[in-house]
PDB file of C-alpha atoms in Angstrom:
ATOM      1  CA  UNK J   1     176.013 -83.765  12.005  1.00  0.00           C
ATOM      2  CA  UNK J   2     177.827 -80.534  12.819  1.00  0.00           C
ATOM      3  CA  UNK J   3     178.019 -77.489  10.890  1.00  0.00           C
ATOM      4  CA  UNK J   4     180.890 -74.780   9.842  1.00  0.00           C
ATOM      5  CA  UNK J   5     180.742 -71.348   9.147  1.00  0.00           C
ATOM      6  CA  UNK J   6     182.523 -68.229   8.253  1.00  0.00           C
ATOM      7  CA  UNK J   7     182.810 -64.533   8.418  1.00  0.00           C
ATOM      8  CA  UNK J   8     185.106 -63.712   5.163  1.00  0.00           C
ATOM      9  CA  UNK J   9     187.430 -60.664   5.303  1.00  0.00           C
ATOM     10  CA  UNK J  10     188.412 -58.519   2.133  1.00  0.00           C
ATOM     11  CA  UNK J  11     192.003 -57.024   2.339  1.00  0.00           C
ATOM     12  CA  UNK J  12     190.297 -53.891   2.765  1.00  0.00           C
ATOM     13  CA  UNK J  13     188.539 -54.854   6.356  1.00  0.00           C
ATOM     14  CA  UNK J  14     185.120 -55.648   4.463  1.00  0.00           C
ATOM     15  CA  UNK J  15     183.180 -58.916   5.108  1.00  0.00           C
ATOM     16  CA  UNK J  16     181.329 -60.929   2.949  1.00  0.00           C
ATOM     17  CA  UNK J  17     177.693 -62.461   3.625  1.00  0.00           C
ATOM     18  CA  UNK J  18     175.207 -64.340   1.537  1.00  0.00           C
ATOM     19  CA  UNK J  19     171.556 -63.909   0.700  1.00  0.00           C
ATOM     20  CA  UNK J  20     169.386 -66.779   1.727  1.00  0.00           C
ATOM     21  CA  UNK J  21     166.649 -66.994  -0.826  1.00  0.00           C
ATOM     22  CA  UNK J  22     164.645 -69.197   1.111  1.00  0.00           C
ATOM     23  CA  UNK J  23     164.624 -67.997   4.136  1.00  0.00           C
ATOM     24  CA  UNK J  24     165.430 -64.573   3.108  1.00  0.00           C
ATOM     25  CA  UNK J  25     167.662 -63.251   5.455  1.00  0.00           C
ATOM     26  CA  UNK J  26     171.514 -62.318   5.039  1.00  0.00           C
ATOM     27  CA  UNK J  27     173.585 -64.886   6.551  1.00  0.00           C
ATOM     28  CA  UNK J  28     177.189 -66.346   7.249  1.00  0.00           C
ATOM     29  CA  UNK J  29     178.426 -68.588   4.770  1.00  0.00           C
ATOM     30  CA  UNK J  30     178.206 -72.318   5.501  1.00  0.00           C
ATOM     31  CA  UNK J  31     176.611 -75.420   6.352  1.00  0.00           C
ATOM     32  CA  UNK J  32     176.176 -78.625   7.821  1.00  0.00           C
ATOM     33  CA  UNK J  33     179.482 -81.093   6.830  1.00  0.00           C
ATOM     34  CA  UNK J  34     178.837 -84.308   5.388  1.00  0.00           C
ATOM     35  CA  UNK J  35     179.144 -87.640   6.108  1.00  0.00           C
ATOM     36  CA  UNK J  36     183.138 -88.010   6.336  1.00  0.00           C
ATOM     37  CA  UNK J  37     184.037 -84.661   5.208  1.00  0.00           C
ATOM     38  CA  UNK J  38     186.367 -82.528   6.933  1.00  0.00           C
ATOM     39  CA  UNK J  39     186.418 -78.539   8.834  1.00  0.00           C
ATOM     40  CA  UNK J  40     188.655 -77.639   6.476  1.00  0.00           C
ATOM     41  CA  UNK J  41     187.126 -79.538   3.179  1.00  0.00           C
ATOM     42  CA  UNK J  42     183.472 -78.885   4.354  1.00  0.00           C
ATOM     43  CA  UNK J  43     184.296 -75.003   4.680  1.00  0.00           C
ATOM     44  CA  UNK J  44     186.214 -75.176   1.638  1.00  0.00           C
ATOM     45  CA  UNK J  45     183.087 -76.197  -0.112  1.00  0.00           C
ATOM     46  CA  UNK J  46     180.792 -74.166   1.086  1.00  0.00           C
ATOM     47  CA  UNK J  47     182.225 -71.049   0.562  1.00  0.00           C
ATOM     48  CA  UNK J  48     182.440 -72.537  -2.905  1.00  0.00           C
ATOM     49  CA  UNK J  49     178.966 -73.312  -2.900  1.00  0.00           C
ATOM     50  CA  UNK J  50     177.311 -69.864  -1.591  1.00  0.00           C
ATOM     51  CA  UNK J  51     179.790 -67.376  -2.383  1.00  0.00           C
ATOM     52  CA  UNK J  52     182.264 -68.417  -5.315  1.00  0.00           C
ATOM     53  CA  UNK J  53     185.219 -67.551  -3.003  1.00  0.00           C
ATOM     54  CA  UNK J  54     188.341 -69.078  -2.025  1.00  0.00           C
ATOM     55  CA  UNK J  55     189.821 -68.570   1.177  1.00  0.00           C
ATOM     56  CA  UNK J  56     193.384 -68.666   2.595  1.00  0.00           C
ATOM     57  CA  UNK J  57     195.021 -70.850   5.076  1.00  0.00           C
ATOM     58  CA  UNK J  58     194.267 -68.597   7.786  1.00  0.00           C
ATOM     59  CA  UNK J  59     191.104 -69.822   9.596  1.00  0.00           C
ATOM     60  CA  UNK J  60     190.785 -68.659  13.097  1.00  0.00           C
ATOM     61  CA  UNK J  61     187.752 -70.117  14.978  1.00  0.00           C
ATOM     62  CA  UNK J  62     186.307 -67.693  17.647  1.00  0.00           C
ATOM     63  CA  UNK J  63     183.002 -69.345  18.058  1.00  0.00           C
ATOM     64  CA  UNK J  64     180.595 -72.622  19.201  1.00  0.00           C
ATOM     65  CA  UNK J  65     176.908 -71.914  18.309  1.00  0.00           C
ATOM     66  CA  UNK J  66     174.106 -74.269  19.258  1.00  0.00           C
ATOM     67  CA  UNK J  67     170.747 -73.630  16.321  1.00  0.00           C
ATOM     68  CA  UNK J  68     167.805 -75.132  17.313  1.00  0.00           C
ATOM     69  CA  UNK J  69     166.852 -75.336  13.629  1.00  0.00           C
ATOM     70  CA  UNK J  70     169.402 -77.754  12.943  1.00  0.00           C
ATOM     71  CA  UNK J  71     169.763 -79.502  16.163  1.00  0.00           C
ATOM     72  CA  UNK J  72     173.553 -79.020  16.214  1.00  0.00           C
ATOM     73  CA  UNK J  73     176.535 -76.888  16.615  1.00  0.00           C
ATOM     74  CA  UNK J  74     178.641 -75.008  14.417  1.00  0.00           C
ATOM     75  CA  UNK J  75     181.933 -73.772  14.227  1.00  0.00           C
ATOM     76  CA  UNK J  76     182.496 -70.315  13.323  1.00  0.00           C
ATOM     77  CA  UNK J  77     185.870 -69.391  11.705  1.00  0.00           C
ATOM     78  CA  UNK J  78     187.147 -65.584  10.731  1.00  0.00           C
ATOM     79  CA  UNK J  79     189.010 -65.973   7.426  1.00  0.00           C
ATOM     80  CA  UNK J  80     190.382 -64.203   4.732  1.00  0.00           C
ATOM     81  CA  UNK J  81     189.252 -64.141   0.740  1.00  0.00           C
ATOM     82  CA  UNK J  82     191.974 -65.677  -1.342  1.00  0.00           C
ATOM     83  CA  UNK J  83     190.196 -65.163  -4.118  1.00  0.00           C
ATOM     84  CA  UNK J  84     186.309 -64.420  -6.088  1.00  0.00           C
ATOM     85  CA  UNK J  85     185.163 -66.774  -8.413  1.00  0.00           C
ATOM     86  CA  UNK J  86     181.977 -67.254  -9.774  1.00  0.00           C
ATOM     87  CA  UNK J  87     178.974 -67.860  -7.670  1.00  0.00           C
ATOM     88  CA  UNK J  88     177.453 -71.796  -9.194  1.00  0.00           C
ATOM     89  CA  UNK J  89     174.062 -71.852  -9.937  1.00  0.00           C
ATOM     90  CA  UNK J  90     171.756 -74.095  -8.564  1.00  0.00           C
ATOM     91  CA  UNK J  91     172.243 -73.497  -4.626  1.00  0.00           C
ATOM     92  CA  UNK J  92     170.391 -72.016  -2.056  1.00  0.00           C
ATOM     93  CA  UNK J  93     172.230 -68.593  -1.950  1.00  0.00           C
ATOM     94  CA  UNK J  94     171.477 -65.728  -4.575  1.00  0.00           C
ATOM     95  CA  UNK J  95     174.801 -63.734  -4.091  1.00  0.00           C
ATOM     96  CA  UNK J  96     176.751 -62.062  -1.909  1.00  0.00           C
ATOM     97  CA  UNK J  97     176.904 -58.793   0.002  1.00  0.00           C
ATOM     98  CA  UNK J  98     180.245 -57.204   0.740  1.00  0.00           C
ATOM     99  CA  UNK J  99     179.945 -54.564   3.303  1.00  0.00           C
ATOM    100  CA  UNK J 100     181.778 -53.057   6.985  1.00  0.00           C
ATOM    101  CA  UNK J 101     181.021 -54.523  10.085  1.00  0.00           C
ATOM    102  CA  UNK J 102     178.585 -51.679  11.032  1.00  0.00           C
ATOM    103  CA  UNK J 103     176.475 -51.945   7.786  1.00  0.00           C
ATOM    104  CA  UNK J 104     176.518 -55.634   8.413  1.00  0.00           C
ATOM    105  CA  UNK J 105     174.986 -55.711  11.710  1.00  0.00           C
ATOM    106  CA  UNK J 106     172.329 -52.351  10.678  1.00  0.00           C
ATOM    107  CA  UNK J 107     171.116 -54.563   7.805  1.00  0.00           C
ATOM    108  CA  UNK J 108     170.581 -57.628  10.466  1.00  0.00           C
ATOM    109  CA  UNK J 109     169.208 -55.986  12.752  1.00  0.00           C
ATOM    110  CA  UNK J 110     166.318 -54.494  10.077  1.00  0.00           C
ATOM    111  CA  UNK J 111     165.897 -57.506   8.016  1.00  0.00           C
ATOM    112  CA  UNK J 112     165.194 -60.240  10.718  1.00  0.00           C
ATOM    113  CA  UNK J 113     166.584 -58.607  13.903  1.00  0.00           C
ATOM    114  CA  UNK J 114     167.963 -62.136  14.832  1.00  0.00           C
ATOM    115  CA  UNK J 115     170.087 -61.941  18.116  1.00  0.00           C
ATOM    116  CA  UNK J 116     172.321 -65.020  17.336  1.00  0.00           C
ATOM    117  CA  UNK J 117     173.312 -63.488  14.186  1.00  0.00           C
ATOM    118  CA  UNK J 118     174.122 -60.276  15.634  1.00  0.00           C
ATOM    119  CA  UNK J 119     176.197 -61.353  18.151  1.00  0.00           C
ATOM    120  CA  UNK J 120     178.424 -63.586  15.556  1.00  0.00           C
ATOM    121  CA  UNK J 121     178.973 -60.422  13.229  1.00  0.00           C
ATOM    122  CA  UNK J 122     179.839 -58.246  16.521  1.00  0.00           C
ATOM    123  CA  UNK J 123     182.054 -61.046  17.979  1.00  0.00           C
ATOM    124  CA  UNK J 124     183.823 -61.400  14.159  1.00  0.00           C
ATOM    125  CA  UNK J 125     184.044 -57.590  14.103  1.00  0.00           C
ATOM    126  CA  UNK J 126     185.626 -57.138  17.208  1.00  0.00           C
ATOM    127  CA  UNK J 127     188.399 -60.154  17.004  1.00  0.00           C
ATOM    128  CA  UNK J 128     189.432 -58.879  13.310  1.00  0.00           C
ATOM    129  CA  UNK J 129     189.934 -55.152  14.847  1.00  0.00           C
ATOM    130  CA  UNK J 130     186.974 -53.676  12.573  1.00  0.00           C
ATOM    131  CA  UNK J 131     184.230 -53.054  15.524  1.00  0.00           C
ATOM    132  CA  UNK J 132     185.330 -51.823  19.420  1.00  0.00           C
ATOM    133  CA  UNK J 133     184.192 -53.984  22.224  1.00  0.00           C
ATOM    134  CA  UNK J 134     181.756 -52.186  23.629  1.00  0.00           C
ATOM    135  CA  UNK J 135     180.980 -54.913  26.346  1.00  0.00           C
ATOM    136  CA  UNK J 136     178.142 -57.634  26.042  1.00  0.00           C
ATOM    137  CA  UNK J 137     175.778 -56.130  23.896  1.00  0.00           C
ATOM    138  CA  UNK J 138     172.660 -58.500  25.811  1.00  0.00           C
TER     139      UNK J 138
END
């Protein structure tokens, strides 16, 4: 089963991440769909789940990522904050970060230095206007 995730924008050009308290790293919020649910439901309920956000209509996908750890792809959408809500208890994520592209990719870099991670925060940063393309960064 696939997986969706998102970068979340503030008005301000911010974005919003999550803290993974298993695995300890900061991360995009999302997951894996289930059975019969929808993008647009699944992504709706994961941002739910992790963040205690809700999003607008505006979902622009701008990337396909194979993870080994999950033995599947997932869609990666820039969107926009609607609204904050409160974060339920009881799931994997502890809270969220909000923070500028730069910060975000800084804090990546010294927490688990995690290339695929990287290059979906630069890639985010760069299609919402909020990082230069500076060419590939590999």
């Amino acid at each position: 089963m696939g997986g969706v995730h998102c970068i979340p924008l503030l008005d301000n050009g911010n974005l919003m991440m999550v803290w993974d308290r298993e695995e300890k790293v900061l991360t995009t919020i999302g997951g894996r769909l289930e059975q019969n649910e929808t993008i647009e439901d699944g992504l709706d309920r994961e941002v739910m789940e992790e963040a205690g956000i809700e999003l607008t209509e505006i979902r622009v996908p701008f990337a396909s990522w194979f993870w080994k750890e999950s033995n599947g792809y997932t869609i990666y959408f820039l969107t926009l904050v609607k609204r904050i809500c409160e974060i339920p208890k009881g799931y994997e994520k502890t809270g969220y970060v909000i923070m500028n592209f730069e910060t975000a990719l800084d804090m990546i870099k010294n927490i688990e230095g995690r290339e695929e991670r990287i290059e979906i925060i630069r890639r985010a940063g760069i299609l919402s206007g909020n990082l230069k393309d500076e060419g590939n960064s590999r």
